[in-house]
Amino acid sequence: MSSGIESVLTETRVFGPFERVAATAHISGMDAYRALYDEADRDPEGFWARQARENLIWDKPFTTVLDESNKPFYRWFPDGELNVSANCLDRHLGTPVADKTAIIFEADDGEVTRITYRELHARVCQLANAIKSLGYQTGDRAIIYLPMSIEAVVAMQACARLGITHSVVFGGFSSKSLHERCVDVGATLVITADEQRRGGRAIPLKRAVDEALSQPGGEAVRHVIVYRRTGGAVDWNEGRDLWLHDVLEGQSNECAPVPVNAEHPLFILYTSGSTGKPKGVQHSSAGYLLMCLLTMKWTFDIKNDDIFWCTADVGWVTGHSYIVYGPLAAGATQIMFEGVPTYPTPARFWEMIQRHQCTIFYTAPTAIRSLIKAAESNEEHHPRKFDLTSLRIIGSVGEPINPEAWMWYFTNVGRERCPVLDTWWQTETGVHMITPLPGATPLKPGSCTLPLPGIDAAVVDESGREVEPGRGGFLVVKRPWPAMIRTIWGDPERFKKSYFPPEHNGYYLAGDGAQRDTDGYFWIMGRIDDVLNVSGHRLGTMEVESAMVAHPLVAEAAVVGRPDATTGEAVVAFVVLKRPLPQGDEANEIARELRDWVGREIGPIAKPREIRFGENLPKTRSGKIMRRLLRLVAQDQPITQDVSTLENPAILTQLSQSY
Ligand code: WT7
């Protein structure tokens, strides 16, 4: 659990309402919120049907709203047909939005490129035509391994236009992770770049694709389309590899969008669970897009003249919902950034907000916490030094934001005029679930406040009964919602087991601990499973453990999270080697080697912050590793509880020592 918990439980401050935002908000005032919430509560199907008719353009209107015949495999608008790309682009062409800027792209080096909706539509059509001419069609799967770029948006939208299911792999994942995902999803097409540019450095992407595809199963990929980003040298597999600029050559600006069933899988996005194997979270077309658009209006209160900026990478669900699909469906102008918040200086975000007159800014607590540190150590990088008056709404996502960071963000970035939206959601939920509405909800620092209309969230005990205010429990969603996960790709049993365990009455189990206060506000307490949250990135402890034991020197490994002031949690690994306990330099050397190994196996984000060696791990007599104790050891906390059930209590002393 996160470091902010103690302060969260004593937090009593309330901020807002924010009249300036409320005056023109889509949902203005708590009465309006309650009216909408009650409408959805009384007649969920009627409510979602109305929203789906008013907000989406259908090729074939639906007649059924929700098919519950095969719970928990819910199907929304199951006999309707539409195209997601047409709903993001074509819908704007006959309107004044057509010539509005869709994306203001700022590169790592500061170069700015703008693209209008009409131009974006043409680019997407050209790429869709190129993909089609290579023989791909509806139902195929494509892996997208691209840097933050207009090309990434174009690639995802082009897939959506043809009904090709995309699976975006974050550029920070290793070739091994990429290979796993390619094979699991059954990809026949990969779209990548020569290299990506971040923080002044070029990082190869094509090389990782080559490595991934040289492994068993990789030959199923018939083509690799390569975007030339840096011009860095790449190996070339003649016949398989194609330059993006070559395949686009001569392609028409028009490509008819392919109508697909509402339930057609728009994308599969891998995320960590409590086993070693990442889960391919499958999302639908209609229900997902509907809620992307609705949350743009409800949560971000998006308006025609807003300049929206979500700093997430398109490799995460946040980038899918709030860069590629939501903002475009809403016809918004958005900023997209290639680089990192600290390059060339930790003032980059504040400079960019000022330069582009950003009005809605959405980032992660981990970024905020690192920028607090930077601002406090150098006045030049303090947000107060910049003109941030364009901002009207600021948001946070990905992990709990502790009240201290919340207050700093509210005071120094929002200047106490902008509501802070602490949005709780997950890869599986598709979109925001519990979040303040900027023109309605009074804010409490550290709370994600109240569920959106149509979202029946609750906190329950082990047997699925709702707990009283002030008591902790499991966060659940009692009724299905249109943007929810449909299944785990290729593993429907795991889907049922992970999210709809029998003891929870058929409720969706989020995997987070939470409690509500007497105002009904939700306070998220962190994951209840073996999933860590490191800098807003989800990591399975088992995933890191399996990577470690794959190393020839490692006999056994246990991984736990330790609260960290900047990254939320840090990975600490306890390792038993196949050789005698290492000391001094040798221990340092092996620790470095193992850290790099994990970086290659999974990606740099999974590298353990600390590795401790022991001759064994604390286990019960039945052989179960006592992670609860290891978590205490990792924090250098005294172990006060009874350890008599341990097979080998003395091991705790050994593991408490750093080498
Ligand atoms: C997990 C989901 C949400 C998209 C990006 C992350 C944690 C997320 C919050 C928040 C407290 C949060 C939860 C959740 N989380 N947002 N506002 N307050 N915790 O998506 O990788 O699927 O991770 O992130 O633990 O279960 P994800």
XYZ file of C-alpha atoms and ligand atoms in Angstrom:
686
model
C 0.000 0.000 0.000
C 1.066 3.505 -0.717
C 2.952 5.838 1.562
C 0.141 8.405 1.660
C -2.345 6.201 3.482
C -1.884 7.584 6.992
C -2.367 11.170 5.880
C -5.322 10.156 3.710
C -7.199 8.809 6.700
C -6.997 12.082 8.600
C -7.757 14.371 5.656
C -10.720 16.692 6.276
C -10.237 19.616 3.875
C -12.878 20.287 1.203
C -12.373 22.510 -1.867
C -14.844 23.892 -4.349
C -17.277 24.181 -5.959
C -15.443 25.995 -8.744
C -17.902 28.580 -10.034
C -15.856 29.552 -13.090
C -15.937 25.976 -14.378
C -19.447 25.241 -13.113
C -20.924 28.216 -14.990
C -20.544 26.489 -18.365
C -20.005 22.846 -17.414
C -21.671 19.899 -19.172
C -22.708 18.741 -15.704
C -23.129 21.834 -13.568
C -23.697 21.447 -9.841
C -24.319 18.441 -7.622
C -28.052 18.416 -8.378
C -27.309 17.893 -12.062
C -24.868 15.104 -11.198
C -27.398 13.429 -8.910
C -30.179 13.720 -11.480
C -28.022 11.984 -14.104
C -26.801 9.395 -11.596
C -30.376 8.626 -10.548
C -31.585 8.376 -14.129
C -28.880 5.763 -14.815
C -29.622 3.989 -11.550
C -33.366 3.700 -12.170
C -33.061 2.445 -15.735
C -29.472 1.561 -16.674
C -30.334 0.133 -20.070
C -32.545 3.087 -20.992
C -29.806 5.479 -19.886
C -27.006 3.800 -21.862
C -29.253 3.372 -24.911
C -30.009 7.090 -24.896
C -26.308 7.951 -24.554
C -25.325 5.529 -27.323
C -27.926 6.966 -29.718
C -27.060 10.588 -28.934
C -23.265 10.241 -28.977
C -22.325 7.656 -31.597
C -22.960 7.401 -35.317
C -24.259 3.939 -36.150
C -24.150 2.175 -39.502
C -26.763 -0.205 -38.214
C -28.713 0.921 -35.148
C -28.875 -1.516 -32.239
C -32.181 -2.927 -31.019
C -30.821 -4.734 -27.937
C -28.974 -2.689 -25.294
C -27.417 -5.351 -23.061
C -27.177 -9.089 -23.546
C -26.686 -10.749 -20.157
C -27.383 -14.292 -21.309
C -23.799 -15.442 -20.760
C -22.607 -13.576 -17.629
C -19.984 -12.259 -17.036
C -19.424 -12.101 -20.795
C -21.688 -9.095 -21.198
C -22.458 -7.756 -24.670
C -23.489 -4.166 -25.198
C -25.540 -2.960 -28.192
C -24.877 -6.463 -29.625
C -26.790 -6.133 -32.919
C -25.510 -2.640 -33.760
C -22.726 -1.835 -36.216
C -20.408 1.143 -36.500
C -16.833 2.119 -37.230
C -14.708 3.674 -34.510
C -12.465 5.660 -36.859
C -15.505 7.121 -38.645
C -16.767 8.163 -35.219
C -13.461 9.911 -34.479
C -12.717 11.506 -37.857
C -15.356 11.346 -40.596
C -18.016 12.694 -38.248
C -16.170 16.031 -38.146
C -15.548 16.444 -41.876
C -18.743 18.270 -42.770
C -18.441 20.541 -39.717
C -16.228 23.478 -38.679
C -14.097 20.982 -36.717
C -12.674 19.649 -40.021
C -10.135 22.465 -40.279
C -9.446 22.709 -36.584
C -6.110 21.463 -35.231
C -6.518 17.901 -33.976
C -2.989 17.414 -32.653
C -0.237 19.822 -31.652
C 2.736 17.487 -31.590
C 5.823 18.623 -29.705
C 8.923 16.546 -30.340
C 11.628 15.764 -27.802
C 13.793 18.530 -29.303
C 10.945 21.068 -29.186
C 9.938 20.997 -32.848
C 6.176 21.492 -33.192
C 3.957 19.902 -35.856
C 0.238 20.591 -36.185
C -2.312 18.473 -37.996
C -5.982 19.280 -38.656
C -8.837 16.816 -38.520
C -9.071 16.844 -42.332
C -5.352 16.095 -42.684
C -5.481 13.407 -40.019
C -8.411 11.769 -41.782
C -6.417 11.731 -45.046
C -3.358 10.224 -43.339
C -5.417 7.521 -41.655
C -7.118 6.673 -44.971
C -3.774 6.434 -46.760
C -2.331 4.056 -44.188
C -5.539 2.001 -44.081
C -5.364 1.662 -47.876
C -1.728 0.601 -47.651
C -2.497 -2.021 -44.995
C -5.415 -3.267 -47.062
C -3.246 -3.539 -50.166
C -0.897 -5.821 -48.203
C -3.785 -8.244 -47.819
C -4.856 -7.511 -44.235
C -8.505 -7.471 -43.298
C -11.086 -7.236 -40.508
C -10.311 -9.673 -37.709
C -6.521 -9.646 -38.210
C -4.323 -8.498 -35.304
C -1.548 -5.919 -35.504
C 1.105 -5.117 -32.941
C 1.957 -1.427 -32.704
C 5.364 -0.639 -31.172
C 5.785 3.049 -31.857
C 7.025 6.124 -30.027
C 4.684 8.957 -29.077
C 3.962 10.401 -32.524
C 1.193 11.438 -34.867
C 2.092 8.197 -36.683
C 1.052 6.170 -33.626
C -2.381 7.807 -33.639
C -2.627 7.268 -37.401
C -1.647 3.593 -37.061
C -4.212 2.872 -34.337
C -6.963 4.741 -36.193
C -6.071 3.006 -39.488
C -6.459 -0.387 -37.793
C -9.781 0.707 -36.312
C -10.907 1.841 -39.757
C -10.379 -1.665 -41.157
C -11.565 -3.587 -38.098
C -8.038 -4.844 -37.466
C -7.594 -5.384 -33.729
C -4.520 -3.550 -32.468
C -2.329 -4.349 -29.544
C -0.008 -1.513 -28.632
C 3.174 -2.476 -26.801
C 4.805 0.317 -24.795
C 8.181 1.270 -26.302
C 9.842 0.652 -22.927
C 9.104 -3.075 -23.041
C 11.874 -5.470 -24.031
C 12.017 -7.633 -27.154
C 11.126 -10.593 -24.942
C 7.890 -8.933 -23.764
C 7.180 -7.883 -27.320
C 7.647 -11.457 -28.528
C 5.296 -12.830 -25.855
C 2.586 -10.378 -26.852
C 3.055 -10.951 -30.613
C 2.578 -14.688 -30.159
C -0.241 -14.497 -27.617
C -2.278 -12.089 -29.742
C -1.502 -13.924 -33.021
C -0.217 -10.840 -34.818
C 0.483 -10.946 -38.551
C 1.421 -7.265 -38.866
C 3.794 -5.089 -36.819
C 4.037 -1.304 -37.096
C 7.159 0.183 -35.534
C 9.840 2.879 -35.944
C 13.586 2.792 -36.489
C 14.202 4.420 -33.092
C 12.479 6.574 -30.525
C 13.779 9.834 -29.166
C 13.421 10.547 -25.454
C 15.368 12.935 -23.283
C 17.903 13.661 -26.034
C 18.705 9.982 -26.577
C 17.801 7.668 -29.433
C 16.526 4.251 -28.348
C 16.205 1.477 -30.944
C 12.767 -0.034 -31.588
C 13.230 -1.877 -34.890
C 16.082 -3.900 -33.390
C 13.773 -5.169 -30.631
C 11.185 -6.121 -33.263
C 13.828 -8.061 -35.226
C 14.864 -9.902 -32.067
C 11.272 -10.640 -31.082
C 10.334 -11.955 -34.516
C 13.419 -14.184 -34.738
C 11.969 -16.231 -31.854
C 9.552 -19.154 -32.344
C 6.187 -17.937 -33.661
C 7.672 -14.699 -34.982
C 7.458 -15.943 -38.563
C 3.648 -15.511 -38.423
C 4.247 -11.775 -38.857
C 4.163 -11.217 -42.625
C 5.054 -7.524 -42.635
C 6.790 -4.947 -40.479
C 5.981 -1.363 -41.422
C 8.729 0.978 -40.207
C 8.286 4.697 -39.538
C 11.573 6.553 -40.046
C 11.808 8.734 -36.946
C 15.537 9.314 -36.427
C 17.203 7.882 -39.522
C 19.310 5.582 -37.329
C 20.708 2.428 -38.922
C 18.416 -0.622 -39.037
C 18.748 -4.177 -40.299
C 16.408 -5.014 -43.133
C 14.492 -8.196 -43.772
C 13.744 -7.972 -47.500
C 10.163 -8.875 -48.352
C 8.999 -8.595 -44.727
C 10.089 -5.053 -43.831
C 8.563 -1.999 -45.497
C 9.184 1.704 -44.904
C 6.063 3.587 -43.903
C 6.792 6.358 -46.426
C 7.076 3.760 -49.204
C 3.805 2.001 -48.465
C 1.979 5.347 -48.271
C 3.226 6.437 -51.672
C 0.364 6.877 -54.131
C -2.327 5.782 -51.669
C -5.693 7.537 -51.899
C -6.926 10.013 -49.241
C -10.196 8.176 -49.070
C -10.799 4.781 -47.543
C -14.302 3.633 -46.707
C -14.542 2.752 -42.994
C -15.524 -0.897 -42.452
C -18.641 -1.200 -40.277
C -18.033 -3.732 -37.503
C -20.227 -5.262 -34.842
C -20.452 -3.187 -31.647
C -18.646 -5.980 -29.795
C -15.825 -6.333 -32.324
C -12.508 -6.202 -30.411
C -11.081 -2.731 -31.058
C -7.938 -3.530 -29.138
C -6.163 -5.871 -26.783
C -3.871 -4.298 -24.227
C -1.622 -6.387 -22.010
C -1.425 -5.623 -18.326
C 0.045 -7.318 -15.282
C -1.949 -9.614 -13.083
C -1.134 -11.792 -10.109
C 0.487 -14.587 -12.146
C 3.670 -14.444 -14.215
C 1.782 -14.084 -17.495
C 0.379 -10.671 -18.503
C -3.317 -10.556 -19.357
C -4.549 -9.452 -22.771
C -7.407 -7.156 -21.815
C -9.912 -7.187 -24.677
C -12.033 -4.106 -25.332
C -15.072 -3.631 -27.539
C -15.731 -1.041 -30.236
C -19.031 0.690 -29.424
C -19.280 0.515 -25.633
C -15.655 1.526 -25.221
C -15.835 4.475 -27.595
C -19.130 5.648 -26.123
C -17.611 6.017 -22.685
C -14.368 7.561 -23.981
C -16.485 10.312 -25.487
C -18.798 10.648 -22.484
C -15.924 10.955 -20.021
C -14.327 13.634 -22.232
C -17.533 15.602 -21.657
C -18.353 14.614 -18.084
C -14.901 14.446 -16.480
C -12.878 16.842 -18.608
C -15.838 19.050 -19.546
C -14.313 19.304 -23.024
C -15.299 22.350 -25.088
C -14.601 23.403 -28.642
C -11.881 25.897 -27.679
C -10.072 23.710 -25.124
C -6.445 22.683 -25.556
C -6.349 19.280 -23.938
C -3.147 17.544 -22.832
C -2.882 14.014 -21.519
C 0.796 13.249 -20.868
C 0.420 9.439 -20.911
C 2.055 7.210 -23.496
C -0.166 5.574 -26.129
C 1.272 2.272 -24.885
C -1.002 2.475 -21.812
C -4.773 2.532 -21.588
C -4.681 6.211 -20.631
C -3.133 7.006 -24.015
C -5.717 4.858 -25.807
C -8.740 6.444 -24.149
C -7.511 10.012 -23.660
C -5.251 10.591 -26.667
C -6.285 8.300 -29.503
C -10.032 7.787 -29.044
C -11.717 10.185 -26.575
C -10.280 13.542 -27.692
C -10.718 12.755 -31.397
C -14.305 11.547 -30.996
C -14.937 14.802 -29.113
C -13.350 16.919 -31.886
C -10.903 18.413 -29.402
C -7.518 20.018 -29.999
C -4.866 18.179 -28.054
C -1.172 18.389 -27.306
C 0.917 15.263 -27.799
C 4.457 15.090 -26.416
C 7.249 12.824 -27.541
C 9.663 13.344 -24.682
C 10.040 13.157 -20.923
C 9.000 15.706 -18.245
C 12.582 16.389 -17.166
C 14.206 17.171 -20.516
C 15.835 19.530 -21.240
C 14.806 20.720 -17.764
C 12.165 19.746 -15.192
C 10.235 22.847 -16.281
C 9.287 21.249 -19.620
C 5.633 20.638 -18.672
C 5.144 24.188 -17.362
C 6.801 25.663 -20.460
C 4.622 23.583 -22.728
C 1.410 24.520 -20.908
C 2.383 28.179 -21.328
C 3.541 27.829 -24.946
C 0.452 26.004 -26.175
C -2.072 27.676 -23.857
C -3.153 24.337 -22.461
C -6.549 24.437 -20.711
C -6.924 20.851 -19.441
C -3.846 19.056 -18.134
C -3.871 15.370 -17.175
C -0.812 13.659 -15.707
C 0.357 11.066 -13.155
C 1.181 11.525 -9.451
C 4.662 10.111 -10.030
C 5.400 12.947 -12.488
C 3.970 15.490 -10.056
C 6.084 14.141 -7.177
C 9.292 14.236 -9.196
C 8.530 17.777 -10.403
C 7.870 18.873 -6.804
C 11.371 17.727 -5.904
C 12.872 19.496 -8.905
C 10.945 22.735 -8.216
C 12.000 22.720 -4.578
C 15.646 22.300 -5.420
C 15.713 24.937 -8.157
C 13.421 27.985 -8.228
C 13.842 28.261 -12.025
C 11.882 25.048 -12.471
C 9.033 26.039 -10.199
C 5.621 26.232 -11.905
C 5.113 29.647 -10.262
C 7.718 31.016 -12.675
C 5.393 30.311 -15.613
C 2.161 31.744 -16.890
C -0.273 28.902 -16.343
C -3.422 31.043 -16.414
C -4.734 29.182 -19.477
C -5.422 26.132 -17.288
C -8.980 25.507 -16.128
C -8.911 21.823 -15.127
C -6.038 19.603 -13.924
C -6.188 15.861 -13.466
C -4.303 12.928 -12.026
C -4.301 9.233 -12.891
C -2.593 5.915 -12.331
C -1.994 5.659 -8.603
C -3.143 7.207 -5.362
C -2.201 10.881 -5.102
C -1.304 11.646 -1.510
C -2.855 14.815 0.002
C 0.555 16.568 0.115
C 1.154 16.141 -3.626
C -2.503 16.978 -4.295
C -2.190 20.293 -2.396
C 1.018 21.221 -4.196
C -0.570 20.503 -7.587
C -3.716 22.417 -6.648
C -1.805 25.416 -5.290
C 1.166 25.735 -7.614
C -0.151 24.415 -10.920
C -3.885 25.056 -10.585
C -3.356 28.275 -8.549
C -6.374 27.272 -6.485
C -8.649 28.108 -9.414
C -8.604 24.730 -11.134
C -10.320 21.641 -9.794
C -7.978 18.667 -9.388
C -9.566 15.538 -10.840
C -8.257 12.411 -9.154
C -9.571 9.851 -11.640
C -9.752 6.224 -10.512
C -9.942 3.582 -13.231
C -7.987 0.688 -14.758
C -6.951 -0.912 -18.041
C -9.932 -3.219 -17.506
C -12.520 -0.488 -16.896
C -11.542 1.259 -20.156
C -12.399 4.735 -18.889
C -12.822 6.799 -15.708
C -15.076 5.181 -13.122
C -14.768 7.161 -9.906
C -13.808 10.792 -10.360
C -14.862 14.299 -9.456
C -16.812 16.293 -12.034
C -15.105 19.681 -12.372
C -18.292 21.740 -12.313
C -20.016 19.783 -9.583
C -18.071 17.718 -7.060
C -16.555 19.302 -3.918
C -12.993 17.961 -3.662
C -11.181 16.249 -0.822
C -7.413 15.865 -1.342
C -6.574 12.178 -1.694
C -10.082 11.010 -2.594
C -11.248 10.124 -6.105
C -14.677 11.186 -4.780
C -17.808 9.722 -6.434
C -18.686 7.278 -9.230
C -19.782 8.508 -12.648
C -23.425 8.199 -13.698
C -24.117 4.563 -14.587
C -21.288 3.246 -12.416
C -22.495 1.273 -9.425
C -19.313 1.145 -7.336
C -19.186 -0.197 -3.780
C -16.851 -1.447 -1.043
C -17.608 -4.993 0.146
C -16.229 -7.613 2.527
C -15.026 -11.167 1.678
C -18.568 -12.387 1.251
C -19.658 -9.567 -1.022
C -21.605 -7.588 1.614
C -21.266 -3.816 1.579
C -19.239 -2.483 4.511
C -20.032 0.573 6.615
C -18.438 3.978 5.993
C -14.925 4.167 7.414
C -14.350 0.436 7.044
C -11.909 -0.950 4.488
C -12.845 -3.605 1.935
C -12.732 -4.664 -1.686
C -13.616 -2.177 -4.392
C -16.266 -3.660 -6.708
C -18.607 -2.519 -9.465
C -22.015 -4.088 -9.053
C -23.425 -3.648 -12.544
C -21.820 -3.997 -15.991
C -20.928 -0.814 -17.916
C -20.398 -0.376 -21.670
C -16.597 0.199 -21.647
C -15.780 -2.771 -19.424
C -13.252 -5.472 -20.332
C -14.938 -8.205 -22.408
C -12.559 -11.057 -21.724
C -8.887 -11.925 -21.421
C -7.737 -12.708 -24.937
C -7.518 -16.479 -25.296
C -8.268 -17.159 -21.616
C -11.959 -16.716 -20.735
C -11.538 -18.854 -17.591
C -8.921 -16.514 -16.199
C -11.241 -13.596 -16.980
C -14.020 -15.145 -14.888
C -11.700 -16.156 -12.062
C -9.858 -12.836 -11.810
C -12.756 -10.422 -12.011
C -15.928 -12.306 -11.106
C -15.052 -14.715 -8.267
C -18.182 -16.553 -7.042
C -18.036 -15.163 -3.486
C -18.617 -11.624 -4.767
C -22.191 -11.985 -6.092
C -21.199 -11.486 -9.718
C -19.748 -8.059 -8.957
C -16.681 -6.891 -10.889
C -13.713 -7.168 -8.512
C -11.240 -4.366 -9.244
C -8.289 -5.694 -7.212
C -8.019 -2.500 -5.137
C -8.689 -1.981 -1.465
C -10.883 1.024 -0.673
C -13.105 2.654 1.886
C -15.915 5.202 1.750
C -16.477 8.079 4.129
C -19.822 9.285 5.453
C -20.307 11.474 2.356
C -19.998 8.356 0.189
C -16.580 9.474 -1.102
C -14.185 6.721 -2.161
C -10.612 6.513 -0.832
C -8.443 4.022 -2.713
C -5.979 2.159 -0.484
C -3.891 0.348 -3.109
C -3.819 -3.122 -4.643
C -4.950 -6.145 -2.665
C -3.255 -8.651 -4.962
C 0.367 -9.289 -5.903
C 0.424 -6.344 -8.253
C 2.741 -3.387 -7.663
C 2.343 0.151 -8.906
C 5.732 1.610 -9.783
C 5.576 5.138 -11.193
C 1.988 4.467 -12.242
C 3.021 1.299 -14.087
C 1.412 -1.936 -13.109
C 3.831 -4.774 -12.415
C 3.123 -8.293 -11.259
C 5.476 -9.514 -8.514
C 5.250 -13.003 -10.078
C 6.232 -11.564 -13.445
C 9.436 -10.125 -11.981
C 10.045 -13.333 -10.022
C 9.751 -15.532 -13.106
C 12.142 -13.232 -14.946
C 14.643 -13.520 -12.084
C 14.527 -17.287 -11.722
C 15.148 -17.561 -15.465
C 18.680 -16.321 -14.716
C 21.153 -19.247 -14.505
C 22.504 -18.107 -11.099
C 19.127 -17.788 -9.380
C 17.579 -20.650 -7.431
C 14.638 -18.764 -5.953
C 13.312 -15.201 -5.812
C 10.548 -13.306 -4.028
C 9.556 -9.794 -5.004
C 7.661 -7.264 -2.892
C 6.817 -3.565 -3.067
C 8.207 -0.923 -0.729
C 6.560 2.508 -0.388
C 8.597 5.158 -2.178
C 8.178 8.912 -1.976
C 8.628 9.451 -5.727
C 7.655 6.276 -7.545
C 4.814 5.256 -5.208
C 6.243 1.777 -4.834
C 9.703 0.382 -5.500
C 10.566 -3.218 -6.404
C 12.603 -5.087 -3.783
C 13.786 -8.604 -4.632
C 14.953 -11.294 -2.223
C 17.150 -13.795 -3.988
C 18.581 -17.208 -3.215
C 21.483 -18.093 -5.490
C 22.616 -21.502 -6.670
C 25.999 -20.689 -5.114
C 27.090 -19.647 -1.606
C 25.851 -16.357 -0.222
C 27.742 -13.561 -2.022
C 29.455 -10.748 -0.097
C 30.765 -7.267 -0.856
C 31.850 -6.664 -4.451
C 30.624 -10.009 -5.629
C 27.150 -9.285 -4.257
C 27.133 -5.860 -5.910
C 28.254 -7.347 -9.184
C 25.571 -10.059 -9.198
C 22.893 -7.563 -8.143
C 23.812 -5.336 -11.087
C 23.761 -8.305 -13.435
C 20.313 -9.397 -12.199
C 18.912 -5.898 -12.490
C 20.029 -5.645 -16.125
C 18.692 -9.117 -16.747
C 15.208 -8.107 -15.562
C 15.467 -4.994 -17.737
C 16.082 -7.209 -20.754
C 13.458 -9.786 -19.804
C 10.601 -7.357 -19.120
C 11.728 -3.756 -19.553
C 13.603 -1.099 -17.548
C 10.503 -0.263 -15.438
C 10.667 -3.712 -13.827
C 14.286 -3.450 -12.619
C 14.425 -4.043 -8.842
C 15.486 -0.977 -6.853
C 17.131 -3.242 -4.311
C 18.231 -6.861 -4.287
C 18.951 -8.739 -1.060
C 20.555 -12.145 -0.942
C 19.833 -14.935 1.495
C 20.456 -18.649 1.866
C 16.711 -19.158 1.922
C 13.384 -17.298 2.009
C 10.988 -17.115 4.964
C 8.508 -19.930 4.402
C 5.691 -21.574 6.277
C 6.023 -25.264 7.070
C 3.922 -25.953 3.976
C 6.485 -24.087 1.876
C 4.560 -20.878 1.210
C 6.725 -17.745 1.024
C 5.695 -15.207 3.681
C 5.574 -12.055 1.589
C 3.929 -10.147 4.417
C 7.152 -10.529 6.407
C 9.326 -9.721 3.426
C 7.436 -6.461 2.966
C 8.411 -5.477 6.510
C 12.014 -6.546 5.970
C 12.133 -4.510 2.749
C 11.095 -1.430 4.724
C 13.604 -2.157 7.486
C 10.740 -2.408 9.937
C 10.948 -4.513 13.054
C 9.022 -7.758 12.956
C 6.845 -7.817 16.024
C 4.396 -10.533 15.127
C 4.654 -14.210 15.888
C 6.977 -15.959 13.456
C 6.674 -19.389 15.069
C 4.827 -20.769 12.030
C 7.983 -20.147 10.020
C 10.088 -23.089 8.991
C 13.250 -20.987 9.300
C 12.792 -17.795 11.414
C 16.535 -17.079 11.485
C 16.487 -16.252 7.802
C 14.772 -12.931 8.574
C 17.898 -11.639 10.284
C 20.035 -12.575 7.321
C 17.694 -10.891 4.832
C 17.534 -7.737 6.961
C 21.189 -7.083 6.266
C 22.335 -5.243 3.192
C 25.465 -6.684 1.683
C -4.514 0.474 -11.050
C -4.840 0.343 -12.512
C -6.069 4.207 -14.785
C -5.282 4.087 -15.999
C -3.818 3.969 -15.750
C -3.453 2.822 -14.855
C -4.283 2.261 -9.580
C -5.313 4.094 -10.963
C -5.850 5.537 -9.445
C -6.272 6.617 -8.626
C -5.601 5.383 -6.749
C -5.288 4.414 -8.809
C -5.211 1.242 -8.969
C -5.732 0.500 -10.179
N -4.953 3.546 -9.787
N -5.838 5.301 -10.772
N -6.803 7.740 -9.147
N -6.131 6.487 -7.287
N -5.168 4.340 -7.469
O -4.126 1.676 -15.262
O -2.213 0.087 -15.221
O -4.590 -0.735 -15.303
O -3.633 0.294 -13.221
O -3.867 1.721 -10.824
O -4.490 0.382 -8.139
O -6.185 -0.796 -9.898
P -3.615 0.273 -14.805
